[in-house]
Amino acid sequence: MRSDEQEYAALALAAQLAEQYRREVAAAPRHPTASYAEIHARFDGPVPAHGKDAVAVIEELDAGARDGLRGIVAPRFYAWVNGHSHVAGVAADWLTSAWGQNCAGIPMSPAGAAVEAVAARWLLELLDLPPENSVGLVSGATIANFVGLAAARGELLRRQGWDVEADGLYGAPPLRVLLGADAHNTVYSGLRYLGLGEKRVTTIATDSLGRMQPGDLERALRASSDPAIVIGQAGQINTGVSDPFAEIVPMVHAAQGWIHVDGAFGLWARASDKHRHLLDGVEQADSMAIDGHKWLQTPYDSGFAIVRNEEAHRRAMDMQASYLTRDNANHRHPGAYVPELSRRARGFAAWAMMRRLGRSGIAQMVDEDVRIAGILAAGMAAIPGVTVLNQPELNQFMVRFGAQGDEAKGDRNTLATVEQIQRDAQAYMGSAQWRGLWVMRVSVCSIATTEQDAAITIDAVRSAWEAVQAGR
Ligand SMILES: Cc1ncc(COP(=O)(O)O)c(C=O)c1O
C-alpha cells in the first residue's frame, strides 16, 4: 500500500504544472512541436506489469504530452469554435474531480445537484429565456441537440397518441424533420441516434450567409399535415448569423410543430444587451442547445439542453430504478434531463464561471469578442489580394486569398496561407469549405483575445500571405 502523502504530492505537482502551463501558453507555439506519432510512440508499450509512484505518473504524463498540446487557450487561437477553459472554471473542475461526486441524483450528491440547479436557473436568466424551461447539463451541444430532438420526437408523437418512449418507432405515425441547408453536422448526428435518419429530412433554402429563408420554410410546412420538427440555428459555424426566429418560430407553432434551436455558441448573444436583438423571437422556441465550453469559457464537458416542455424533457430522458431513490421529490433531479446515469457534477464549473464573470462580465466578453472579430475582418480585408467573405455580425467570419477570377487558384492560395499561418505560429486559424470553396475560418470565442492580439494577428496573416505569393 502506498502512502497517501505520495498521492497528495501528485495533486500539488499537477497544480504547479498547470499553473506553469497557463502562465507560459500565451508565448508558446500555437501548434504542437511533437506529432501524434511521436507522442503515441512515447506512451505506447506493453501494459505496465506494476504500478508507479503517483508523482512519477504525473511527471511522465506532463513530460510526454506537453509538446503535443494544441495552444487552444492561448489568446490568438481562432480555429473551430473553442472557449478559453478559464482558470477559474478549471479550478472548480479540479475540485469537482477531487470531490469525486457522481451527480446522477440528489442522494448521491446533494451539493452537486443543488449547485447544478442554481447554474441551470442562472443560465435561463442570463439568456433571458422563460423560467419554465428545464435544463439538462450535458457534455456539449452535440448531446444537447440530441436531448432537445428526443423531447421533440416524443412530444409530437404523443400528441398523435403514440408513446415512442415505450413503443419505439416501429409502426409510429409519420414525423417530418425540416432544417436549414447550412445546419451543423451535429444535428444530423442527433437525428441518427433517434432513428429519424440523416437523409429523411427536408432541407430549407438559406440566404448567402446561411439564414433559413422563411418563405421556403412556410412552403415546406404547408406541403404536408404530418407534424414537423424544425431545426433552427443561432450562430452558423462559418458566418455566425442566426435564423430569423421572430418570423420562423410563430410559423412552426402555427403548424403545430416543434422548433429546436442549435445555439452552441450563438445563443450567448442573448446575454448581451447590444447583440440580443440578433436572436429576437428565439425565446419562444421549444428546445435549444448551448455550450458552456464555448462562450462561457468553462473547461470541456459543458453543454446545456434547454426544453420548454419539462414533461417532454423528462419523458425522453428520465430513468427509474429501485436503487435510485427520489427522496427529494420537490427538488430538481439532475439525472432526469440527461441521457447518462453516472456523470460528472458539471454544475460546479458552470456555476463558477457564471459567478466569476457575472452578467456584466459575460456580456462584456461577448461584445468585446464581436468587436475584435470586426477589427480582424477589416484589417484582413485591407490586405491586397485578401477577400473577407462576410463582415462578422457576431464572432465568425471567412477569408479567401488570391481568388480573383480563379476559384481553384483561390482554394490553393487559401489552404497554403492557412498552413503558413499555422507554421509561423503567431496565430492559429483553421480552414473549412463554404459553398464548395475553401476558406480560412476565423472564430473569436476567447476572453483572452485582445485588440493588441488582433493587430499581431493581422500582421501574421499579411506576412503568411506574402510568403505564399513569394513562393516560400
Ligand atoms: C453550431 C454548432 N453546433 C453544435 C456544435 C457541437 O458542439 P460540441 O462540440 O460542444 O458538442 C458546434 C461546435 O462547434 C457548433 O458550432
CSV table of C-alpha atoms and ligand atoms in Angstrom, one decimal:
chain,number,residue,atom,x,y,z
A,1,MET,CA,0.0,0.0,0.0
A,2,ARG,CA,1.4,3.4,-1.0
A,3,SER,CA,1.3,6.2,1.4
A,4,ASP,CA,-1.3,8.9,1.0
A,5,GLU,CA,1.4,11.5,1.1
A,6,GLN,CA,2.6,10.4,-2.3
A,7,GLU,CA,-0.8,10.8,-3.8
A,8,TYR,CA,-1.2,14.3,-2.3
A,9,ALA,CA,2.2,15.3,-3.7
A,10,ALA,CA,0.8,14.4,-7.1
A,11,LEU,CA,-2.1,16.8,-6.6
A,12,ALA,CA,0.3,19.6,-5.7
A,13,LEU,CA,2.6,18.8,-8.6
A,14,ALA,CA,-0.4,18.9,-11.0
A,15,ALA,CA,-1.4,22.3,-9.7
A,16,GLN,CA,2.2,23.5,-10.2
A,17,LEU,CA,2.4,22.2,-13.7
A,18,ALA,CA,-1.0,23.5,-14.6
A,19,GLU,CA,-0.1,27.0,-13.4
A,20,GLN,CA,3.2,26.9,-15.3
A,21,TYR,CA,1.4,25.9,-18.5
A,22,ARG,CA,-1.2,28.6,-18.2
A,23,ARG,CA,1.4,31.3,-17.4
A,24,GLU,CA,3.5,30.3,-20.4
A,25,VAL,CA,0.9,29.4,-23.0
A,26,ALA,CA,0.4,32.9,-24.4
A,27,ALA,CA,4.1,32.9,-25.5
A,28,ALA,CA,4.3,29.3,-26.5
A,29,PRO,CA,4.0,28.0,-30.1
A,30,ARG,CA,0.4,27.7,-31.3
A,31,HIS,CA,0.9,24.3,-32.8
A,32,PRO,CA,2.3,21.2,-31.2
A,33,THR,CA,6.0,20.7,-31.8
A,34,ALA,CA,5.7,16.9,-31.5
A,35,SER,CA,3.5,14.9,-33.8
A,36,TYR,CA,0.7,12.4,-33.0
A,37,ALA,CA,3.0,9.6,-34.0
A,38,GLU,CA,5.8,10.8,-31.7
A,39,ILE,CA,3.5,11.2,-28.7
A,40,HIS,CA,1.9,7.9,-29.4
A,41,ALA,CA,5.3,6.2,-29.5
A,42,ARG,CA,6.3,7.7,-26.2
A,43,PHE,CA,3.2,6.4,-24.4
A,44,ASP,CA,2.8,3.1,-26.3
A,45,GLY,CA,4.3,-0.1,-25.0
A,46,PRO,CA,3.1,-3.2,-23.1
A,47,VAL,CA,0.6,-2.8,-20.3
A,48,PRO,CA,2.6,-1.9,-17.2
A,49,ALA,CA,3.2,-5.0,-15.1
A,50,HIS,CA,3.4,-2.9,-12.0
A,51,GLY,CA,2.2,0.4,-10.8
A,52,LYS,CA,4.3,3.5,-10.3
A,53,ASP,CA,4.5,6.3,-7.8
A,54,ALA,CA,1.7,8.9,-8.4
A,55,VAL,CA,4.2,11.8,-8.6
A,56,ALA,CA,6.2,9.9,-11.2
A,57,VAL,CA,3.0,9.2,-13.2
A,58,ILE,CA,2.1,12.9,-13.4
A,59,GLU,CA,5.7,13.8,-14.3
A,60,GLU,CA,5.6,11.2,-17.1
A,61,LEU,CA,2.3,12.4,-18.4
A,62,ASP,CA,3.4,16.1,-18.4
A,63,ALA,CA,6.8,15.3,-20.0
A,64,GLY,CA,5.2,13.1,-22.6
A,65,ALA,CA,2.2,15.2,-23.6
A,66,ARG,CA,3.3,18.8,-23.2
A,67,ASP,CA,4.8,19.4,-26.7
A,68,GLY,CA,1.8,17.7,-28.3
A,69,LEU,CA,-0.7,20.0,-26.8
A,70,ARG,CA,-2.6,22.5,-29.1
A,71,GLY,CA,-2.5,26.1,-27.7
A,72,ILE,CA,-6.3,26.3,-27.6
A,73,VAL,CA,-6.3,28.5,-24.5
A,74,ALA,CA,-3.7,30.9,-26.0
A,75,PRO,CA,-5.1,34.4,-26.9
A,76,ARG,CA,-4.6,34.2,-30.7
A,77,PHE,CA,-6.3,30.9,-31.3
A,78,TYR,CA,-9.2,31.3,-33.8
A,79,ALA,CA,-9.8,27.8,-35.2
A,80,TRP,CA,-13.0,25.8,-34.8
A,81,VAL,CA,-15.1,27.5,-32.0
A,82,ASN,CA,-13.3,27.0,-28.8
A,83,GLY,CA,-13.5,28.8,-25.5
A,84,HIS,CA,-10.7,29.6,-23.1
A,85,SER,CA,-11.1,26.9,-20.4
A,86,HIS,CA,-10.9,29.8,-18.0
A,87,VAL,CA,-8.6,29.2,-15.0
A,88,ALA,CA,-11.5,29.8,-12.5
A,89,GLY,CA,-13.5,27.1,-14.3
A,90,VAL,CA,-10.5,24.8,-14.3
A,91,ALA,CA,-10.0,25.3,-10.6
A,92,ALA,CA,-13.7,24.5,-10.0
A,93,ASP,CA,-13.3,21.4,-12.2
A,94,TRP,CA,-10.3,20.2,-10.2
A,95,LEU,CA,-12.5,20.3,-7.1
A,96,THR,CA,-15.2,18.5,-8.9
A,97,SER,CA,-12.8,15.7,-9.7
A,98,ALA,CA,-11.3,15.7,-6.2
A,99,TRP,CA,-14.7,15.6,-4.6
A,100,GLY,CA,-15.5,12.6,-6.8
A,101,GLN,CA,-19.2,13.4,-6.9
A,102,ASN,CA,-21.5,11.3,-9.1
A,103,CYS,CA,-24.2,13.8,-10.0
A,104,ALA,CA,-26.7,11.1,-11.1
A,105,GLY,CA,-29.1,12.2,-8.4
A,106,ILE,CA,-29.7,14.3,-5.2
A,107,PRO,CA,-28.9,11.4,-2.8
A,108,MET,CA,-25.5,10.8,-4.4
A,109,SER,CA,-24.5,14.4,-4.3
A,110,PRO,CA,-26.8,16.9,-2.7
A,111,ALA,CA,-24.2,19.7,-3.3
A,112,GLY,CA,-23.7,18.7,-6.9
A,113,ALA,CA,-27.4,18.6,-7.6
A,114,ALA,CA,-28.1,21.9,-5.7
A,115,VAL,CA,-25.3,23.9,-7.4
A,116,GLU,CA,-26.4,22.5,-10.8
A,117,ALA,CA,-30.0,23.6,-10.1
A,118,VAL,CA,-28.7,27.1,-9.4
A,119,ALA,CA,-26.5,27.2,-12.5
A,120,ALA,CA,-29.5,26.0,-14.6
A,121,ARG,CA,-31.7,28.8,-13.4
A,122,TRP,CA,-28.9,31.4,-13.8
A,123,LEU,CA,-28.4,30.2,-17.4
A,124,LEU,CA,-32.1,30.9,-18.2
A,125,GLU,CA,-31.9,34.3,-16.6
A,126,LEU,CA,-28.6,35.3,-18.3
A,127,LEU,CA,-30.1,34.3,-21.7
A,128,ASP,CA,-33.5,35.9,-20.8
A,129,LEU,CA,-35.4,32.7,-21.5
A,130,PRO,CA,-38.7,31.7,-20.0
A,131,PRO,CA,-38.3,30.3,-16.5
A,132,GLU,CA,-40.5,27.2,-17.2
A,133,ASN,CA,-37.7,25.8,-19.4
A,134,SER,CA,-36.0,22.8,-17.9
A,135,VAL,CA,-32.2,22.5,-18.3
A,136,GLY,CA,-30.0,19.4,-18.5
A,137,LEU,CA,-26.3,19.7,-18.0
A,138,VAL,CA,-24.7,17.5,-20.7
A,139,SER,CA,-21.2,17.1,-22.3
A,140,GLY,CA,-21.7,19.6,-25.1
A,141,ALA,CA,-24.0,20.9,-27.8
A,142,THR,CA,-24.0,17.6,-29.7
A,143,ILE,CA,-25.7,15.8,-26.9
A,144,ALA,CA,-27.8,18.9,-26.1
A,145,ASN,CA,-29.1,18.8,-29.7
A,146,PHE,CA,-29.8,15.1,-29.2
A,147,VAL,CA,-31.7,15.7,-26.0
A,148,GLY,CA,-33.8,18.5,-27.5
A,149,LEU,CA,-34.7,16.4,-30.5
A,150,ALA,CA,-35.6,13.4,-28.3
A,151,ALA,CA,-38.0,15.6,-26.4
A,152,ALA,CA,-39.4,16.9,-29.8
A,153,ARG,CA,-39.8,13.4,-31.2
A,154,GLY,CA,-41.6,12.2,-28.1
A,155,GLU,CA,-43.9,15.1,-27.7
A,156,LEU,CA,-45.0,15.3,-31.4
A,157,LEU,CA,-45.8,11.6,-31.4
A,158,ARG,CA,-47.5,11.7,-28.0
A,159,ARG,CA,-49.9,14.3,-29.5
A,160,GLN,CA,-50.8,11.7,-32.1
A,161,GLY,CA,-51.5,9.1,-29.4
A,162,TRP,CA,-48.1,7.3,-29.8
A,163,ASP,CA,-45.7,6.6,-26.9
A,164,VAL,CA,-42.4,6.4,-28.6
A,165,GLU,CA,-40.5,6.0,-25.3
A,166,ALA,CA,-42.5,2.8,-24.7
A,167,ASP,CA,-43.1,1.5,-28.2
A,168,GLY,CA,-40.3,2.9,-30.2
A,169,LEU,CA,-40.7,3.9,-33.8
A,170,TYR,CA,-42.0,0.6,-35.1
A,171,GLY,CA,-45.3,1.5,-36.7
A,172,ALA,CA,-45.3,5.0,-35.4
A,173,PRO,CA,-47.2,7.8,-37.1
A,174,PRO,CA,-45.1,9.9,-39.5
A,175,LEU,CA,-42.9,12.8,-38.4
A,176,ARG,CA,-41.1,15.3,-40.6
A,177,VAL,CA,-37.8,17.0,-39.9
A,178,LEU,CA,-37.1,20.3,-41.6
A,179,LEU,CA,-33.8,22.1,-41.3
A,180,GLY,CA,-31.7,24.8,-42.9
A,181,ALA,CA,-29.3,23.9,-45.7
A,182,ASP,CA,-26.4,25.2,-43.5
A,183,ALA,CA,-27.2,23.3,-40.3
A,184,HIS,CA,-24.3,22.0,-38.2
A,185,ASN,CA,-23.3,18.3,-38.6
A,186,THR,CA,-24.2,17.5,-35.0
A,187,VAL,CA,-27.9,17.9,-35.5
A,188,TYR,CA,-27.7,15.2,-38.2
A,189,SER,CA,-25.9,13.0,-35.5
A,190,GLY,CA,-28.9,13.6,-33.2
A,191,LEU,CA,-31.3,12.6,-35.9
A,192,ARG,CA,-29.3,9.4,-36.5
A,193,TYR,CA,-29.2,8.5,-32.8
A,194,LEU,CA,-33.0,9.0,-32.7
A,195,GLY,CA,-33.9,6.7,-35.6
A,196,LEU,CA,-35.1,9.8,-37.6
A,197,GLY,CA,-32.4,9.3,-40.2
A,198,GLU,CA,-29.9,11.8,-41.5
A,199,LYS,CA,-31.3,11.6,-45.0
A,200,ARG,CA,-35.0,11.7,-44.2
A,201,VAL,CA,-35.0,15.5,-43.8
A,202,THR,CA,-36.4,18.4,-45.8
A,203,THR,CA,-33.8,21.0,-46.4
A,204,ILE,CA,-34.9,24.6,-46.2
A,205,ALA,CA,-33.1,27.1,-48.5
A,206,THR,CA,-30.8,29.6,-46.8
A,207,ASP,CA,-29.6,33.0,-47.9
A,208,SER,CA,-26.0,33.8,-48.8
A,209,LEU,CA,-24.9,33.7,-45.2
A,210,GLY,CA,-26.8,30.6,-44.1
A,211,ARG,CA,-30.0,32.0,-42.6
A,212,MET,CA,-33.1,29.9,-43.2
A,213,GLN,CA,-35.5,31.5,-45.8
A,214,PRO,CA,-38.9,32.0,-44.1
A,215,GLY,CA,-40.8,31.7,-47.3
A,216,ASP,CA,-39.2,28.4,-48.1
A,217,LEU,CA,-40.0,27.1,-44.6
A,218,GLU,CA,-43.6,28.2,-44.9
A,219,ARG,CA,-44.0,26.4,-48.2
A,220,ALA,CA,-42.4,23.2,-46.7
A,221,LEU,CA,-44.6,23.4,-43.6
A,222,ARG,CA,-47.7,23.7,-45.8
A,223,ALA,CA,-46.7,20.8,-48.1
A,224,SER,CA,-47.9,18.2,-45.6
A,225,SER,CA,-50.0,17.9,-42.5
A,226,ASP,CA,-47.6,15.5,-40.8
A,227,PRO,CA,-46.2,17.1,-37.7
A,228,ALA,CA,-42.8,18.7,-38.2
A,229,ILE,CA,-39.7,19.1,-36.1
A,230,VAL,CA,-37.9,22.2,-37.4
A,231,ILE,CA,-34.3,22.7,-36.5
A,232,GLY,CA,-33.1,26.3,-36.4
A,233,GLN,CA,-29.7,27.7,-35.7
A,234,ALA,CA,-28.4,30.6,-33.5
A,235,GLY,CA,-24.9,31.1,-34.9
A,236,GLN,CA,-23.9,29.5,-38.2
A,237,ILE,CA,-20.4,28.0,-37.7
A,238,ASN,CA,-18.9,29.8,-40.7
A,239,THR,CA,-20.7,33.1,-40.8
A,240,GLY,CA,-22.1,33.5,-37.2
A,241,VAL,CA,-25.5,34.5,-38.4
A,242,SER,CA,-28.8,33.3,-36.9
A,243,ASP,CA,-32.1,32.3,-38.4
A,244,PRO,CA,-34.9,34.9,-38.4
A,245,PHE,CA,-36.6,33.5,-35.3
A,246,ALA,CA,-39.2,36.2,-34.9
A,247,GLU,CA,-40.6,35.0,-38.3
A,248,ILE,CA,-40.0,31.3,-38.2
A,249,VAL,CA,-40.9,30.4,-34.6
A,250,PRO,CA,-44.6,31.5,-34.9
A,251,MET,CA,-44.8,29.8,-38.3
A,252,VAL,CA,-43.7,26.5,-36.8
A,253,HIS,CA,-46.1,26.8,-33.9
A,254,ALA,CA,-49.0,27.8,-36.2
A,255,ALA,CA,-48.3,24.4,-38.0
A,256,GLN,CA,-48.4,22.6,-34.6
A,257,GLY,CA,-44.7,21.8,-35.0
A,258,TRP,CA,-41.7,21.9,-32.6
A,259,ILE,CA,-38.7,24.2,-33.1
A,260,HIS,CA,-35.4,23.1,-31.8
A,261,VAL,CA,-32.5,25.6,-32.0
A,262,ASP,CA,-28.8,24.7,-32.2
A,263,GLY,CA,-27.2,27.7,-30.4
A,264,ALA,CA,-23.9,26.1,-29.4
A,265,PHE,CA,-22.1,29.5,-29.3
A,266,GLY,CA,-24.6,32.0,-30.9
A,267,LEU,CA,-27.2,31.7,-28.2
A,268,TRP,CA,-24.8,33.5,-25.9
A,269,ALA,CA,-25.6,36.7,-27.8
A,270,ARG,CA,-28.7,36.8,-25.6
A,271,ALA,CA,-26.5,37.7,-22.7
A,272,SER,CA,-25.6,41.0,-24.4
A,273,ASP,CA,-27.9,44.0,-24.5
A,274,LYS,CA,-26.1,45.1,-27.6
A,275,HIS,CA,-26.5,41.8,-29.5
A,276,ARG,CA,-29.7,40.3,-28.1
A,277,HIS,CA,-31.7,41.7,-31.0
A,278,LEU,CA,-30.0,39.2,-33.3
A,279,LEU,CA,-32.0,36.5,-31.6
A,280,ASP,CA,-35.3,38.1,-31.1
A,281,GLY,CA,-38.1,35.5,-31.1
A,282,VAL,CA,-35.8,32.6,-30.1
A,283,GLU,CA,-37.2,32.7,-26.6
A,284,GLN,CA,-40.4,31.1,-27.9
A,285,ALA,CA,-38.5,28.1,-29.2
A,286,ASP,CA,-39.4,24.7,-27.8
A,287,SER,CA,-35.8,23.5,-27.2
A,288,MET,CA,-32.3,24.7,-27.5
A,289,ALA,CA,-28.7,23.6,-27.2
A,290,ILE,CA,-25.9,25.8,-26.0
A,291,ASP,CA,-22.3,25.1,-24.9
A,292,GLY,CA,-20.6,26.2,-21.7
A,293,HIS,CA,-17.2,25.3,-23.1
A,294,LYS,CA,-17.6,27.9,-25.9
A,295,TRP,CA,-18.7,31.4,-24.8
A,296,LEU,CA,-19.0,30.7,-21.0
A,297,GLN,CA,-15.3,29.7,-21.1
A,298,THR,CA,-15.7,26.6,-18.9
A,299,PRO,CA,-13.4,23.7,-19.4
A,300,TYR,CA,-14.6,21.0,-21.7
A,301,ASP,CA,-17.5,18.7,-20.9
A,302,SER,CA,-20.1,21.5,-20.5
A,303,GLY,CA,-23.3,21.9,-22.6
A,304,PHE,CA,-26.9,22.6,-21.7
A,305,ALA,CA,-30.1,21.1,-23.2
A,306,ILE,CA,-32.9,23.6,-22.7
A,307,VAL,CA,-36.5,22.3,-23.2
A,308,ARG,CA,-39.6,24.4,-22.7
A,309,ASN,CA,-41.9,21.4,-22.1
A,310,GLU,CA,-40.4,19.9,-18.9
A,311,GLU,CA,-42.7,16.8,-19.1
A,312,ALA,CA,-41.5,16.0,-22.6
A,313,HIS,CA,-37.9,16.6,-21.5
A,314,ARG,CA,-38.3,14.2,-18.6
A,315,ARG,CA,-40.2,11.6,-20.6
A,316,ALA,CA,-37.4,11.5,-23.1
A,317,MET,CA,-34.5,11.3,-20.6
A,318,ASP,CA,-35.6,10.2,-17.1
A,319,MET,CA,-34.8,6.7,-15.8
A,320,GLN,CA,-36.2,4.8,-12.8
A,321,ALA,CA,-34.7,2.0,-10.7
A,322,SER,CA,-35.4,0.9,-7.2
A,323,TYR,CA,-31.9,1.9,-6.0
A,324,LEU,CA,-32.2,5.4,-7.5
A,325,THR,CA,-34.1,6.8,-4.6
A,326,ARG,CA,-36.1,10.0,-5.1
A,327,ASP,CA,-36.3,11.2,-1.6
A,328,ASN,CA,-36.3,14.9,-2.6
A,329,ALA,CA,-39.4,14.9,-4.8
A,330,ASN,CA,-39.8,18.7,-4.7
A,331,HIS,CA,-36.3,19.4,-6.0
A,332,ARG,CA,-34.9,19.4,-9.4
A,333,HIS,CA,-33.4,15.9,-10.1
A,334,PRO,CA,-30.3,16.4,-12.2
A,335,GLY,CA,-30.4,13.0,-13.8
A,336,ALA,CA,-33.9,13.5,-15.2
A,337,TYR,CA,-32.8,15.8,-18.0
A,338,VAL,CA,-29.8,14.0,-19.4
A,339,PRO,CA,-29.0,10.7,-21.1
A,340,GLU,CA,-26.4,9.4,-18.7
A,341,LEU,CA,-26.7,7.9,-15.2
A,342,SER,CA,-23.2,8.3,-13.6
A,343,ARG,CA,-22.0,11.7,-14.6
A,344,ARG,CA,-19.6,14.5,-13.7
A,345,ALA,CA,-21.0,17.2,-11.4
A,346,ARG,CA,-20.9,19.7,-14.3
A,347,GLY,CA,-22.8,22.4,-12.3
A,348,PHE,CA,-19.7,23.3,-10.3
A,349,ALA,CA,-17.6,24.6,-13.2
A,350,ALA,CA,-20.7,26.2,-14.9
A,351,TRP,CA,-21.6,27.9,-11.6
A,352,ALA,CA,-18.0,29.0,-11.0
A,353,MET,CA,-17.8,30.7,-14.4
A,354,MET,CA,-21.2,32.5,-14.0
A,355,ARG,CA,-20.1,33.6,-10.5
A,356,ARG,CA,-16.6,34.6,-11.8
A,357,LEU,CA,-17.8,36.8,-14.7
A,358,GLY,CA,-21.3,37.7,-13.6
A,359,ARG,CA,-23.9,39.1,-16.0
A,360,SER,CA,-21.8,42.1,-16.9
A,361,GLY,CA,-18.6,40.1,-17.5
A,362,ILE,CA,-20.3,37.6,-19.8
A,363,ALA,CA,-21.9,40.5,-21.8
A,364,GLN,CA,-18.7,42.4,-21.9
A,365,MET,CA,-16.8,39.3,-23.2
A,366,VAL,CA,-19.3,38.7,-26.0
A,367,ASP,CA,-19.3,42.3,-27.0
A,368,GLU,CA,-15.5,42.5,-27.0
A,369,ASP,CA,-15.1,39.3,-29.0
A,370,VAL,CA,-17.6,40.6,-31.6
A,371,ARG,CA,-15.7,43.9,-31.7
A,372,ILE,CA,-12.4,42.2,-32.1
A,373,ALA,CA,-13.8,40.0,-34.9
A,374,GLY,CA,-14.8,43.2,-36.7
A,375,ILE,CA,-11.3,44.6,-36.3
A,376,LEU,CA,-9.8,41.4,-37.6
A,377,ALA,CA,-12.1,41.3,-40.6
A,378,ALA,CA,-11.5,44.9,-41.5
A,379,GLY,CA,-7.7,44.6,-41.1
A,380,MET,CA,-7.6,41.5,-43.3
A,381,ALA,CA,-9.9,43.0,-45.9
A,382,ALA,CA,-7.4,45.8,-46.3
A,383,ILE,CA,-4.6,43.4,-47.3
A,384,PRO,CA,-4.2,43.3,-51.1
A,385,GLY,CA,-5.4,40.0,-52.6
A,386,VAL,CA,-7.4,39.1,-49.5
A,387,THR,CA,-11.2,38.8,-49.6
A,388,VAL,CA,-13.3,38.8,-46.4
A,389,LEU,CA,-16.4,36.9,-47.3
A,390,ASN,CA,-18.6,38.3,-44.5
A,391,GLN,CA,-18.1,41.3,-42.3
A,392,PRO,CA,-19.0,39.5,-39.0
A,393,GLU,CA,-22.4,40.1,-37.4
A,394,LEU,CA,-21.2,38.1,-34.5
A,395,ASN,CA,-17.8,36.3,-33.9
A,396,GLN,CA,-17.3,34.1,-37.0
A,397,PHE,CA,-16.1,35.1,-40.5
A,398,MET,CA,-14.4,33.7,-43.6
A,399,VAL,CA,-11.5,34.8,-45.7
A,400,ARG,CA,-10.1,33.8,-49.1
A,401,PHE,CA,-6.7,34.5,-50.6
A,402,GLY,CA,-5.8,35.3,-54.1
A,403,ALA,CA,-9.0,34.1,-55.6
A,404,GLN,CA,-9.8,37.0,-58.0
A,405,GLY,CA,-11.2,35.3,-61.1
A,406,ASP,CA,-9.8,31.9,-60.4
A,407,GLU,CA,-11.5,29.9,-57.7
A,408,ALA,CA,-9.3,26.8,-58.0
A,409,LYS,CA,-6.2,29.1,-57.5
A,410,GLY,CA,-8.1,30.7,-54.7
A,411,ASP,CA,-8.5,27.3,-53.0
A,412,ARG,CA,-4.8,26.6,-53.3
A,413,ASN,CA,-3.8,30.0,-52.1
A,414,THR,CA,-6.2,29.9,-49.1
A,415,LEU,CA,-5.1,26.4,-48.0
A,416,ALA,CA,-1.4,27.4,-48.4
A,417,THR,CA,-1.9,30.6,-46.4
A,418,VAL,CA,-3.6,28.8,-43.6
A,419,GLU,CA,-0.8,26.3,-43.4
A,420,GLN,CA,1.8,29.1,-43.5
A,421,ILE,CA,0.0,30.9,-40.6
A,422,GLN,CA,0.0,27.7,-38.6
A,423,ARG,CA,3.7,27.2,-39.3
A,424,ASP,CA,4.6,30.8,-38.4
A,425,ALA,CA,2.7,30.2,-35.1
A,426,GLN,CA,1.8,33.8,-34.3
A,427,ALA,CA,-1.8,32.9,-34.5
A,428,TYR,CA,-3.8,29.8,-35.3
A,429,MET,CA,-6.6,29.5,-37.8
A,430,GLY,CA,-8.3,26.6,-39.5
A,431,SER,CA,-9.8,26.0,-42.9
A,432,ALA,CA,-13.3,24.9,-43.9
A,433,GLN,CA,-15.4,24.7,-47.0
A,434,TRP,CA,-18.2,27.1,-47.8
A,435,ARG,CA,-20.4,26.7,-50.8
A,436,GLY,CA,-17.8,24.4,-52.3
A,437,LEU,CA,-14.9,26.7,-51.8
A,438,TRP,CA,-12.0,26.6,-49.3
A,439,VAL,CA,-12.0,29.4,-46.8
A,440,MET,CA,-10.0,30.4,-43.8
A,441,ARG,CA,-12.4,30.4,-40.9
A,442,VAL,CA,-11.9,32.8,-38.0
A,443,SER,CA,-13.7,32.4,-34.7
A,444,VAL,CA,-13.2,34.8,-31.8
A,445,CYS,CA,-14.5,33.0,-28.8
A,446,SER,CA,-12.0,33.6,-26.1
A,447,ILE,CA,-11.9,36.0,-23.2
A,448,ALA,CA,-8.2,36.1,-23.6
A,449,THR,CA,-8.1,37.7,-27.0
A,450,THR,CA,-7.4,41.5,-27.0
A,451,GLU,CA,-7.2,44.3,-29.6
A,452,GLN,CA,-3.4,44.0,-29.4
A,453,ASP,CA,-3.8,40.4,-30.3
A,454,ALA,CA,-5.9,41.4,-33.3
A,455,ALA,CA,-3.1,43.7,-34.5
A,456,ILE,CA,-0.5,40.9,-34.2
A,457,THR,CA,-2.9,38.5,-36.0
A,458,ILE,CA,-3.4,40.9,-38.9
A,459,ASP,CA,0.3,41.2,-39.3
A,460,ALA,CA,0.7,37.4,-39.1
A,461,VAL,CA,-1.9,36.9,-41.9
A,462,ARG,CA,-0.3,39.6,-44.1
A,463,SER,CA,3.2,38.1,-43.8
A,464,ALA,CA,1.9,34.5,-44.3
A,465,TRP,CA,0.0,35.6,-47.5
A,466,GLU,CA,3.2,37.5,-48.7
A,467,ALA,CA,5.2,34.3,-48.1
A,468,VAL,CA,2.8,32.3,-50.2
A,469,GLN,CA,2.8,34.8,-53.0
A,470,ALA,CA,6.6,34.8,-52.9
A,471,GLY,CA,6.5,31.0,-53.3
A,472,ARG,CA,8.3,30.5,-50.0
B,1,LIG,C1,-23.3,25.5,-34.3
B,1,LIG,C2,-22.7,24.3,-33.5
B,1,LIG,N1,-23.5,23.3,-33.2
B,1,LIG,C3,-23.0,22.2,-32.5
B,1,LIG,C4,-21.7,22.1,-32.1
B,1,LIG,C5,-21.2,20.9,-31.4
B,1,LIG,O1,-20.9,21.3,-30.1
B,1,LIG,P1,-20.0,20.3,-29.2
B,1,LIG,O2,-18.7,20.1,-29.9
B,1,LIG,O3,-19.9,21.0,-27.9
B,1,LIG,O4,-20.7,19.0,-29.0
B,1,LIG,C6,-20.8,23.1,-32.5
B,1,LIG,C7,-19.4,23.0,-32.2
B,1,LIG,O5,-18.6,23.8,-32.7
B,1,LIG,C8,-21.3,24.3,-33.2
B,1,LIG,O6,-20.5,25.3,-33.6
